Coordinates of C-alpha atoms and ligand atoms in Angstrom, one line a residue:
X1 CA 0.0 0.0 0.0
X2 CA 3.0 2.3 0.7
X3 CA 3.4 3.3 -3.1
X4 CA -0.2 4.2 -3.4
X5 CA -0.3 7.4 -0.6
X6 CA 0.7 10.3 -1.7
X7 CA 3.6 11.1 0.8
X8 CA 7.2 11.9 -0.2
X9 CA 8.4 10.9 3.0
X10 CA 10.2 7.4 3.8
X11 CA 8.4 5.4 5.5
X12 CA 9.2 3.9 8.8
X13 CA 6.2 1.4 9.4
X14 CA 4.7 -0.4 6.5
X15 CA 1.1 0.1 6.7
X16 CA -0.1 -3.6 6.1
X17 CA -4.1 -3.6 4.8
X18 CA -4.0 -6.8 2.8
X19 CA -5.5 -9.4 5.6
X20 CA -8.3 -11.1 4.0
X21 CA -8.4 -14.7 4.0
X22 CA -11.3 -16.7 2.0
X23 CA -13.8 -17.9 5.1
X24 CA -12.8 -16.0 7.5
X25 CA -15.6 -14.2 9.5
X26 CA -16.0 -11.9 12.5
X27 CA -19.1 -12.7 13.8
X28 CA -21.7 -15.5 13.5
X29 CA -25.4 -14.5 12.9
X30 CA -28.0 -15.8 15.4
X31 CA -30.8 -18.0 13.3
X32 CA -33.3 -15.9 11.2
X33 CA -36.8 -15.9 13.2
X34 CA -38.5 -15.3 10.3
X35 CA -38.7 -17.1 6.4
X36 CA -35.8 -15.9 3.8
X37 CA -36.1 -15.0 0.8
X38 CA -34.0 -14.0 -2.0
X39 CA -32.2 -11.0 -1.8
X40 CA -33.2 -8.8 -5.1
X41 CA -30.5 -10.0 -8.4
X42 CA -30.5 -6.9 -9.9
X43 CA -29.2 -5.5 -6.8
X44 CA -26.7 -7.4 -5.7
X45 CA -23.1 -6.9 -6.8
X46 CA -19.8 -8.4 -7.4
X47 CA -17.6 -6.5 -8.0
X48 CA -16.8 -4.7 -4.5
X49 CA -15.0 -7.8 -3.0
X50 CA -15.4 -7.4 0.7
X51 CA -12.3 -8.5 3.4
X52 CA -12.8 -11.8 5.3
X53 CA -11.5 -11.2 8.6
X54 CA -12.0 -12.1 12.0
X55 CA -12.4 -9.4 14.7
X56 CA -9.2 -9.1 16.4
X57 CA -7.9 -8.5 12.6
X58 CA -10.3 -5.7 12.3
X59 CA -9.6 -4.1 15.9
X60 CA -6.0 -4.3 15.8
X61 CA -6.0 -2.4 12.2
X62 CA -8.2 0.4 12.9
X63 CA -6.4 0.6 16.3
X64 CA -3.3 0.6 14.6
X65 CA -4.0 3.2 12.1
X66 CA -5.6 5.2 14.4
X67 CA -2.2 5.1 16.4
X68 CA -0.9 6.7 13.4
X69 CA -2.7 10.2 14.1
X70 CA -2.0 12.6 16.6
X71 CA -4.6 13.7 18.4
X72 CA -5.5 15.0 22.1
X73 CA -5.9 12.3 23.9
X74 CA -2.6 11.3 22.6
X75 CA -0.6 14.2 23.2
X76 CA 0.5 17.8 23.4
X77 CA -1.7 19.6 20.8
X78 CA -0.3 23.5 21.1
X79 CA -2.4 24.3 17.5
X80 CA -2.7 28.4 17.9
X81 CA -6.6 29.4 17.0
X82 CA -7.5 26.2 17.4
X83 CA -8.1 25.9 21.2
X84 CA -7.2 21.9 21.3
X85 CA -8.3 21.5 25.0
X86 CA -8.9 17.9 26.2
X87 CA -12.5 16.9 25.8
X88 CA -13.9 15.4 29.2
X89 CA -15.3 12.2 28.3
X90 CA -19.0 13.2 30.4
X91 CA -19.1 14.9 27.1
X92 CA -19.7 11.5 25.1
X93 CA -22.0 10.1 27.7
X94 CA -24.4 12.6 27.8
X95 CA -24.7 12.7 24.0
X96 CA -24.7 9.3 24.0
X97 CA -28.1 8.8 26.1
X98 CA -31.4 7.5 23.9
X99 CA -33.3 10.8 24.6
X100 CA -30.8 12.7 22.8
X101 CA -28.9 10.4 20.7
X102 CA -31.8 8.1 19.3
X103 CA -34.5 11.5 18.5
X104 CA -35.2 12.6 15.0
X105 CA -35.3 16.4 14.1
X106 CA -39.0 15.4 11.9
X107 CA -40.3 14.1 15.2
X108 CA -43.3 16.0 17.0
X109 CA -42.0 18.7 19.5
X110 CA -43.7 17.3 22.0
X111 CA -41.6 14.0 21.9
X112 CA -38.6 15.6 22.1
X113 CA -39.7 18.5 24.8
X114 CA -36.2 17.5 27.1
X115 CA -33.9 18.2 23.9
X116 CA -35.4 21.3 22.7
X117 CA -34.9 22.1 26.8
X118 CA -30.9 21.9 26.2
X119 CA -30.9 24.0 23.0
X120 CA -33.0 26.7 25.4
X121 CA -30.6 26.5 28.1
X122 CA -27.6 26.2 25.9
X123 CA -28.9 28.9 24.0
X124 CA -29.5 31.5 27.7
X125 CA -26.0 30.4 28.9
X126 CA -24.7 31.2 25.9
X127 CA -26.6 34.5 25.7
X128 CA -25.5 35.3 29.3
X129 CA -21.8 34.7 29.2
X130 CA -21.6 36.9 26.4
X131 CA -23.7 39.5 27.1
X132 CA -25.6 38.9 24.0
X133 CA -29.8 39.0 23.9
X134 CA -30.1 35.9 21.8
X135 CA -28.5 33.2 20.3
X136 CA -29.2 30.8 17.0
X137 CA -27.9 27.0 17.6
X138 CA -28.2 26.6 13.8
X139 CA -24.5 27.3 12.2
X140 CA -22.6 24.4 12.0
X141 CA -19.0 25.9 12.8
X142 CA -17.2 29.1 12.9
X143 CA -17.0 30.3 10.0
X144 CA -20.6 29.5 9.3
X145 CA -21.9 32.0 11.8
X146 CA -19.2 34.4 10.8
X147 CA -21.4 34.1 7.2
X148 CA -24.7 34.3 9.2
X149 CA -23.6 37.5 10.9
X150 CA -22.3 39.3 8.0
X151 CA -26.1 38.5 6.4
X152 CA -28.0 39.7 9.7
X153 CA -26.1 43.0 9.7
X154 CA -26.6 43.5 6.0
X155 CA -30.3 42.6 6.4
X156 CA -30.5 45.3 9.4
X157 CA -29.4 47.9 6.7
X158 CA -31.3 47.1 4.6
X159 CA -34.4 46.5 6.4
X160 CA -34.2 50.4 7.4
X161 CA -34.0 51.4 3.7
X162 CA -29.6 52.0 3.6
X163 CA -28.9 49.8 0.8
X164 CA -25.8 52.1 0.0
X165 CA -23.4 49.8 2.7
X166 CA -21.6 47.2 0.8
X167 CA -18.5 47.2 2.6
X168 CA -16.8 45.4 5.5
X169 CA -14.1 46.3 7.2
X170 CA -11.4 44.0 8.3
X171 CA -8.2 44.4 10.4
X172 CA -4.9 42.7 8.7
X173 CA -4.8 40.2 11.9
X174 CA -8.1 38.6 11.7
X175 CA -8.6 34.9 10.7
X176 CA -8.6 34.1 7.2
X177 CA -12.1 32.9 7.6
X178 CA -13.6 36.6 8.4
X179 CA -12.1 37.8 4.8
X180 CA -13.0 34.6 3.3
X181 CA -17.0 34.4 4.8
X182 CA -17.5 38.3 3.9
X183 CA -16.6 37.6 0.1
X184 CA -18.9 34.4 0.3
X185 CA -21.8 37.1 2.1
X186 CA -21.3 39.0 -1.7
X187 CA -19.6 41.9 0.2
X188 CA -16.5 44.1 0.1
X189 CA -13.3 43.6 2.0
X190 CA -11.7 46.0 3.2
X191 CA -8.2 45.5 4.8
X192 CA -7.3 47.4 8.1
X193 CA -3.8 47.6 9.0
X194 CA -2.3 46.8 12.4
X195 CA -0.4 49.4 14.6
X196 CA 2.6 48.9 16.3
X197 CA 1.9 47.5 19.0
X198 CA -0.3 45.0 17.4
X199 CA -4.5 47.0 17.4
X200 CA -6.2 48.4 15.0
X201 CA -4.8 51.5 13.4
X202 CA -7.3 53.8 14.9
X203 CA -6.4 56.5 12.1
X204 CA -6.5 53.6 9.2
X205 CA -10.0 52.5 10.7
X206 CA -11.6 56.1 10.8
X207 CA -10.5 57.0 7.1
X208 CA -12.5 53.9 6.0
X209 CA -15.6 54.8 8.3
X210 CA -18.1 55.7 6.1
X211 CA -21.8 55.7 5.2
X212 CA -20.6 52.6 3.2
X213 CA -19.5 50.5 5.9
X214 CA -22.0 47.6 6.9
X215 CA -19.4 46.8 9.5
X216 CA -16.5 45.5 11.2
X217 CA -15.4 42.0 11.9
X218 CA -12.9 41.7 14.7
X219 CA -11.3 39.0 16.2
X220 CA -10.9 39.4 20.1
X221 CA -8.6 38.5 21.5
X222 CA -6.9 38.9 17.6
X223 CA -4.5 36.4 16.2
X224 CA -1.8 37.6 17.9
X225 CA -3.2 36.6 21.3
X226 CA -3.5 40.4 22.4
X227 CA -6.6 41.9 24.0
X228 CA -7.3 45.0 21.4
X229 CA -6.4 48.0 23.8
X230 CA -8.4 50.4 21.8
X231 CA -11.6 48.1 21.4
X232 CA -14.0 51.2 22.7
X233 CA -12.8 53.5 20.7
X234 CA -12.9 51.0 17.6
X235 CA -16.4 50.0 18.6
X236 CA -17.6 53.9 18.8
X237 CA -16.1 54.8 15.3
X238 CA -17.8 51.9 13.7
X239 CA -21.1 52.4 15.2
X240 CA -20.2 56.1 15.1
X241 CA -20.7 56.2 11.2
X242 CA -23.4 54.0 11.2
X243 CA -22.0 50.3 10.6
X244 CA -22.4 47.4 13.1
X245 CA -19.8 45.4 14.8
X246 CA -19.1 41.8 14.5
X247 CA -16.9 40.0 16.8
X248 CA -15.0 37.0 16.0
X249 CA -15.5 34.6 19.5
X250 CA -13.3 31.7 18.5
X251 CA -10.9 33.1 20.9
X252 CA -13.9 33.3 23.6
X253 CA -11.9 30.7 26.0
X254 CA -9.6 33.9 26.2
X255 CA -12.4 35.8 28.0
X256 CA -15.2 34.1 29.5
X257 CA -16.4 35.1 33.0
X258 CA -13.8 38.5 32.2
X259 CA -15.1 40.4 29.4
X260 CA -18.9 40.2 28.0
X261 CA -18.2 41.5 24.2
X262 CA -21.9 42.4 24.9
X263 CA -21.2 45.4 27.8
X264 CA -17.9 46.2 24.8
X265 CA -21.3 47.5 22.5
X266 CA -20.7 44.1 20.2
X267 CA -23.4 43.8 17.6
X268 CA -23.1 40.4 16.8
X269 CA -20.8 37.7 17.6
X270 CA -20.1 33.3 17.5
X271 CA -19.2 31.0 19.7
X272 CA -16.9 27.8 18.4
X273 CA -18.5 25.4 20.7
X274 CA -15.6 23.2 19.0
X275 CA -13.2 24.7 20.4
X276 CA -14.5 27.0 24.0
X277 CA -16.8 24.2 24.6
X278 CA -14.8 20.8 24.7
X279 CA -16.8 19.7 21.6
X280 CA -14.5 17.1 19.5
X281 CA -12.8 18.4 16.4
X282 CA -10.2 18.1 13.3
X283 CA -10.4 15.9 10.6
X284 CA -13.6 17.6 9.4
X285 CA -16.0 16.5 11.7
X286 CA -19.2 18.4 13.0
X287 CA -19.2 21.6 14.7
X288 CA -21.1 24.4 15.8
X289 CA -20.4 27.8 15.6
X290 CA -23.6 29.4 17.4
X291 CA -24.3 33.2 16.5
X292 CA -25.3 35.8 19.0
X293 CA -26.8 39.4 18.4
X294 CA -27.5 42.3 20.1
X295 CA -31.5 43.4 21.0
X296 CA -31.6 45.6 18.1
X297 CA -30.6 42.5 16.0
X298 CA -32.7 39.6 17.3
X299 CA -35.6 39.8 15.0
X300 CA -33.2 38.8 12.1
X301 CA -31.5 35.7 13.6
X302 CA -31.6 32.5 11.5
X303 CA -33.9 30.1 12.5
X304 CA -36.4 28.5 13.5
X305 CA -34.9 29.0 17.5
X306 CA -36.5 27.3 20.5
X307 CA -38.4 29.5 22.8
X308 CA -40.3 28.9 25.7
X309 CA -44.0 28.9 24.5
X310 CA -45.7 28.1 27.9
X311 CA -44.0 28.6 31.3
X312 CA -44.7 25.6 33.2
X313 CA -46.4 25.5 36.7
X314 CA -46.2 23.6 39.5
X315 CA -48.5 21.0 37.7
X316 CA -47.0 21.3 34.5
X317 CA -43.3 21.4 32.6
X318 CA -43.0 24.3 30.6
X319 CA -43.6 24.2 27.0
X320 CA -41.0 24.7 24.2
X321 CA -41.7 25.3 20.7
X322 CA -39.7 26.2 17.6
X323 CA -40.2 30.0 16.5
X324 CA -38.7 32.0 13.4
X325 CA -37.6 35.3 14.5
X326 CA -40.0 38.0 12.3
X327 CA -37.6 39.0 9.9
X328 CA -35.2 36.3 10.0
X329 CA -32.1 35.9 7.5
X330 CA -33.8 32.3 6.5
X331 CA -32.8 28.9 7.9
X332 CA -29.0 28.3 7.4
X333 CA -28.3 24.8 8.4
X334 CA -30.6 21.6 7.7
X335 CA -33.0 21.5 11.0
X336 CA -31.4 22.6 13.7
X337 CA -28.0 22.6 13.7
X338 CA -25.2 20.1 15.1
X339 CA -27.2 18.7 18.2
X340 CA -24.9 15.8 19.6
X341 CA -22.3 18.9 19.8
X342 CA -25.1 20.9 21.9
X343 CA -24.9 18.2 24.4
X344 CA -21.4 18.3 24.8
X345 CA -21.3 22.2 25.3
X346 CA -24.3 21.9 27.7
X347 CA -22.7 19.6 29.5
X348 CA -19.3 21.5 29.8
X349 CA -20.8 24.3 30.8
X350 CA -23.1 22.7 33.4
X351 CA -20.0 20.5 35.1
X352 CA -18.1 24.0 35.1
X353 CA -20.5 26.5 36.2
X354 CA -20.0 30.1 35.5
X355 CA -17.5 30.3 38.3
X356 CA -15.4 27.0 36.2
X357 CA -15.5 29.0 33.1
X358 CA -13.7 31.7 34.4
X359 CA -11.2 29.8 36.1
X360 CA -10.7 28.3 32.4
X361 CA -9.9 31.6 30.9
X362 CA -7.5 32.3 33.9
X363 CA -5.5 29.5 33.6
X364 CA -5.8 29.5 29.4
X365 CA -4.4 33.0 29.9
X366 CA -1.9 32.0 32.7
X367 CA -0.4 28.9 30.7
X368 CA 0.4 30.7 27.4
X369 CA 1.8 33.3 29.5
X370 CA 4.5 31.0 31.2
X371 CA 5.5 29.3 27.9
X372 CA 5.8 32.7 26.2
X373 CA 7.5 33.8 29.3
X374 CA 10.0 30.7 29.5
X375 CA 10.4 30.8 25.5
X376 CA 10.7 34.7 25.0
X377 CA 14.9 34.8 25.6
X378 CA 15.7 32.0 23.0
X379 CA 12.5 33.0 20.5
X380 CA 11.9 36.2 19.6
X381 CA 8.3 37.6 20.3
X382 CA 7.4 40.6 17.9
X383 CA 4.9 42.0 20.1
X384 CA 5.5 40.9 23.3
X385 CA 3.6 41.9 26.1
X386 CA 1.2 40.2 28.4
X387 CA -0.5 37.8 26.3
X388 CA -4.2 36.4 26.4
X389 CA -4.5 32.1 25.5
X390 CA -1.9 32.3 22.8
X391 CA 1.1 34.2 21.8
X392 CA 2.7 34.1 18.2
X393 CA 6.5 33.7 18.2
X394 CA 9.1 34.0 15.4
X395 CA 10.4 30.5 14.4
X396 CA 13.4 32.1 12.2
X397 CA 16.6 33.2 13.8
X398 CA 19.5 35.5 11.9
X399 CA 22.8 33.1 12.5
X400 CA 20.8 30.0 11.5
X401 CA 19.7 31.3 8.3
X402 CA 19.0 27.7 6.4
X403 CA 16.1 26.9 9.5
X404 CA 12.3 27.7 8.8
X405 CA 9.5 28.1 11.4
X406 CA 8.5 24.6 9.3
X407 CA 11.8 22.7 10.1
X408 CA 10.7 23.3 14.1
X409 CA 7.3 22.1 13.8
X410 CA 8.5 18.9 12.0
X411 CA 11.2 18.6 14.5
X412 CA 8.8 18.9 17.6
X413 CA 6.6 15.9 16.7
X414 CA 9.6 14.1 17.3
X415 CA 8.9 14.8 20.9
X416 CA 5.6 13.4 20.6
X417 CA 3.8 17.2 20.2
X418 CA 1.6 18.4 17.7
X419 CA 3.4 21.7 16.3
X420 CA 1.8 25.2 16.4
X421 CA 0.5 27.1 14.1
X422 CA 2.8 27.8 11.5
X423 CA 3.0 30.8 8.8
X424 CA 0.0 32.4 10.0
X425 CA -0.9 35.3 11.4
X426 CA 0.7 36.8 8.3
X427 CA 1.8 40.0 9.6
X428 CA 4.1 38.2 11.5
X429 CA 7.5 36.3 9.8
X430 CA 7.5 32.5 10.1
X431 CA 5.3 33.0 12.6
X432 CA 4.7 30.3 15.1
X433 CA 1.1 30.5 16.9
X434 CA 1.1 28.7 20.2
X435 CA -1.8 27.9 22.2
X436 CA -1.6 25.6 25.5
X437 CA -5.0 25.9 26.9
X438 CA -5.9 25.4 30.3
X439 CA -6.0 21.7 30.3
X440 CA -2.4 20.9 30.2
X441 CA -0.3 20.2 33.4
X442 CA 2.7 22.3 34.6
X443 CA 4.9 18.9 34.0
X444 CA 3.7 18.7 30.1
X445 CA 4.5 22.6 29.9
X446 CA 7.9 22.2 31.0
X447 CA 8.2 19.3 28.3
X448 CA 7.4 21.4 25.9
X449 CA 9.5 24.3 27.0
X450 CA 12.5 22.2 27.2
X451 CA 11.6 20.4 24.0
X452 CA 11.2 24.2 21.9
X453 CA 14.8 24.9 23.7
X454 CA 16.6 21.5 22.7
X455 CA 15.3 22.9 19.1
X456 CA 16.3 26.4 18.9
X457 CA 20.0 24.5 20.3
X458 CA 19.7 21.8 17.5
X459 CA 19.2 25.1 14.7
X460 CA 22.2 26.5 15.5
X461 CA 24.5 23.4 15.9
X462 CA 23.3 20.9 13.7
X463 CA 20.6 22.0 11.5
X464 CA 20.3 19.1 9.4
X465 CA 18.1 17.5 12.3
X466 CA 15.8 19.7 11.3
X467 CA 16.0 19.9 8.1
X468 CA 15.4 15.7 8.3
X469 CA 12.3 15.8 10.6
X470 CA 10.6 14.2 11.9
X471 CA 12.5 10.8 12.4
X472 CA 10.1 9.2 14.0
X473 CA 6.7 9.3 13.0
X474 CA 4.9 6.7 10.8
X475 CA 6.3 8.7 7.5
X476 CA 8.3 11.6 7.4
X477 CA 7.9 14.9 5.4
X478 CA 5.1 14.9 3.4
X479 CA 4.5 16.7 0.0
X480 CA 1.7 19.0 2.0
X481 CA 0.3 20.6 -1.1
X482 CA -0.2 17.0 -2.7
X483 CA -1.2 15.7 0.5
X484 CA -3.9 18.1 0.7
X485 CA -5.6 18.6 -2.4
X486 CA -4.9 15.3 -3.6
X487 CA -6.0 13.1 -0.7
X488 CA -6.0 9.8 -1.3
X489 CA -9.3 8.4 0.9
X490 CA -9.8 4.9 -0.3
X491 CA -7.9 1.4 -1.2
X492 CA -8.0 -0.9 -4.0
X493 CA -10.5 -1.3 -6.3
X494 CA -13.0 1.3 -4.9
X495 CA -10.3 3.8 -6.1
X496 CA -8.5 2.0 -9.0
X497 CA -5.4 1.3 -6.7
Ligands
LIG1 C1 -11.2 28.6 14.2 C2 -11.4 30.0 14.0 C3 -12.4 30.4 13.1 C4 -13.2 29.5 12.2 O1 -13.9 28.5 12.9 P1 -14.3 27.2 12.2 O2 -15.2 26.5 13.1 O3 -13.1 26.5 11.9 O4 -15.1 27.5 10.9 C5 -12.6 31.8 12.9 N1 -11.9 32.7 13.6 C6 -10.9 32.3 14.5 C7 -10.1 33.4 15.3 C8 -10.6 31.0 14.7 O5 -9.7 30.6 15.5

């Protein structure tokens, strides 16, 4: 199979998938209760030859590959943005009992009254932690309700007649999903530079304020892990010529039980319950990027949203119902959204408590600050002052001129860590974006502290360490743009192979 996956690298484990033997079975099927009957001829095929194996076979390969991954529960995962925290495995109990895992979204409301219950709750905590007045489960991931927020402010606009605003404006440090969702939303992009000491350039911002401007779309805490000093004033210009303000919250683990981007004057805002919220995800998974707006907002939310129809009584539960807000943007998502994922959040947040999700910001905000502070003598740290969950250090140095911010991340999984963020945010060179979160032990810090040090040492001494790794992972250096967009998902005849 090795000559068949589109890596460049050598490869240090054959991957061995040819185990079918004619006969052999996994399982044995208890006597049919009822008569057979001929299975339909038309339908049934030969030429998708299944695998004969027996069960340990087909545990230890799956086991096996999935040994090849990295992944959380494995190890390290310092992916800046990405907010890798460990996922408490309550999580996957919760969503795994009948009443939510075993519902249909066509079924009658009143079958399903302790689901649409969760979604309300989820829905008010959410709401309350951000200072927000309501909340749409429906987008299924970040980006998703950055696209739904971008079409709520534009609706506002025009709803009030001012169909003139077609612009929105975008500092040079946001994720590359707030340009990317305001082209999808059919609106302008415009680029706002950063200062100097890693804001908004207030003076950039205000010569773009016009009656144009649908908005702003800011990332807070940006991608450089700092709080935006200025964020009141940027807040009052925006709204000050009439635009609205959106705030990126996928770096909400930075902030919660802090700051409410609501009491900041934020317009409109979503949640990554993927990443704040100890929801599973990577490799493409589901999400859910909930979106919040202000009052002035709520009528255009995507929907339908559960409300509470009926308050209950001391007889009787209360009664929840699905309701689409009067002038709402449309439905954006198939039903209701990613609802195993509401579970988990729900249940995050419930075993936390509001007092628990503070202390996760604190220590989110305290770990990044001790790796920065422990890293900041050996890496250079363009804009380095007290950091929020994740700081963005330079993986380049002058007198080791052949090493790349890429040769360190390879080199670090040989040390069993997933590598940070690499080349992004852009405004910073060979930038390496490193997020701890809160749920990694002093001990695993220090590992990777020493681990970055050993590195930077290796650059200068013997580069071609780096230049090699990693050494020993299942395959080396891959060909990343083949690799990517030329992703080779299946084996044998199903793909030609
Ligand atoms: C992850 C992230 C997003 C996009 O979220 P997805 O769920 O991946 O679509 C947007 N902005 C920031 C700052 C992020 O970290």
């Amino acid at each position: 199979m090795t000559e068949a996956t589109p890596l460049s690298g050598k490869v240090v484990e054959p991957l061995i998938y040819e185990l079918s033997q004619p006969g052999r079975t996994g399982l044995t099927l208890p006597d049919p209760d009822v008569p057979e009957a001929a299975l339909p001829e038309d339908l049934l095929r030969d030429d998708v030859p299944l695998p004969e194996v027996s069960q340990i076979d087909v545990v230890r390969h799956f086991v096996r590959l999935s040994q090849l991954n990295h992944g959380i529960d494995k190890g390290f995962y310092p992916l800046g943005s990405c907010t890798m925290k460990y996922n408490p495995k309550i999580n996957e109990d919760a969503a795994r009992l009948s009443g939510f895992a075993r519902i249909h979204p066509l079924q009658n409301p009143l079958q399903v009254q302790g689901a649409m219950a969760l979604m309300y709750y989820l829905q008010d905590w959410l709401a309350e932690a951000s200072g927000m007045a309501g909340v749409s489960l429906q987008p299924a991931a970040g980006a998703h309700g950055e696209l739904s927020g971008i079409l709520i402010m534009r609706k506002y606009h025009v709803d009030r007649g001012d169909a003139r605003r077609t612009k929105i404006l975008v500092p040079d440090s946001a994720h590359g999903t707030n340009p990317a969702s305001t082209s999808m939303s059919g609106l302008q992009v415009v680029e706002i530079p950063s200062n100097a000491d890693g804001g908004v350039d207030m003076d950039a911002l205000l010569e773009q304020c016009d009656d144009t401007v649908v908005g702003l779309m800011i990332t807070i805490p940006n991608t450089l892990g700092l709080f935006e000093a200025n964020v009141k004033e940027v807040i009052g210009a925006v709204q000050g010529c009439g635009g609205l303000v959106y705030m990126d919250g996928a770096n909400f683990n930075a902030l919660m039980g802090i700051v409410k981007p609501g009491d900041l004057g934020v317009d409109v805002m979503h949640f990554n319950l993927h990443k704040t919220f100890s929801t599973p995800h990577g490799g493409g998974g589901p999400g859910s990027g909930p979106v919040g707006v202000a009052e002035r907002l709520l009528p255009f939310l995507p929907g339908p949203v559960v409300d509470m129809v009926e308050e209950g009584s001391d007889e009787e539960p209360p009664l929840y119902g699905w309701v689409m807000p009067e002038k709402s943007i449309g439905r954006v998502k198939a039903f209701y959204g990613n609802f195993g994922m509401m579970v988990r959040a729900y249940t995050y947040m419930r075993m936390h408590g509001a007092d628990g999700l503070r202390r996760v910001s604190e220590h989110a905000v305290l770990n990044a600050n001790y790796v920065r502070a422990r890293l900041r003598d050996i890496y250079h740290v363009p804009y380095d002052r007290i950091c929020m969950h994740e700081f963005v250090a330079e993986g380049r140095w002058d007198d080791a001129p052949g090493v790349h911010a890429l040769d360190i991340s390879k080199r670090l999984m040989d040390f069993g860590m997933h590598p940070p963020t690499n080349y992004f945010p852009l405004i910073v060179h060979e930038a390496l974006m490193i997020e701890p979160t809160e749920t990694e032990s002093r001990e695993t810090l220090d590992a990777f502290v020493a681990a970055m040090r050993q590195i930077a040492e290796e650059a200068h001494t013997d580069p071609d360490i780096l230049h090699g790794a990693p050494h020993t992972t299942p395959v080396s250096r891959l060909d990343e743009v083949k690799a990517a967009k030329d992703l080779v998902l299946c084996y044998g005849p199903a793909c030609g192979g």
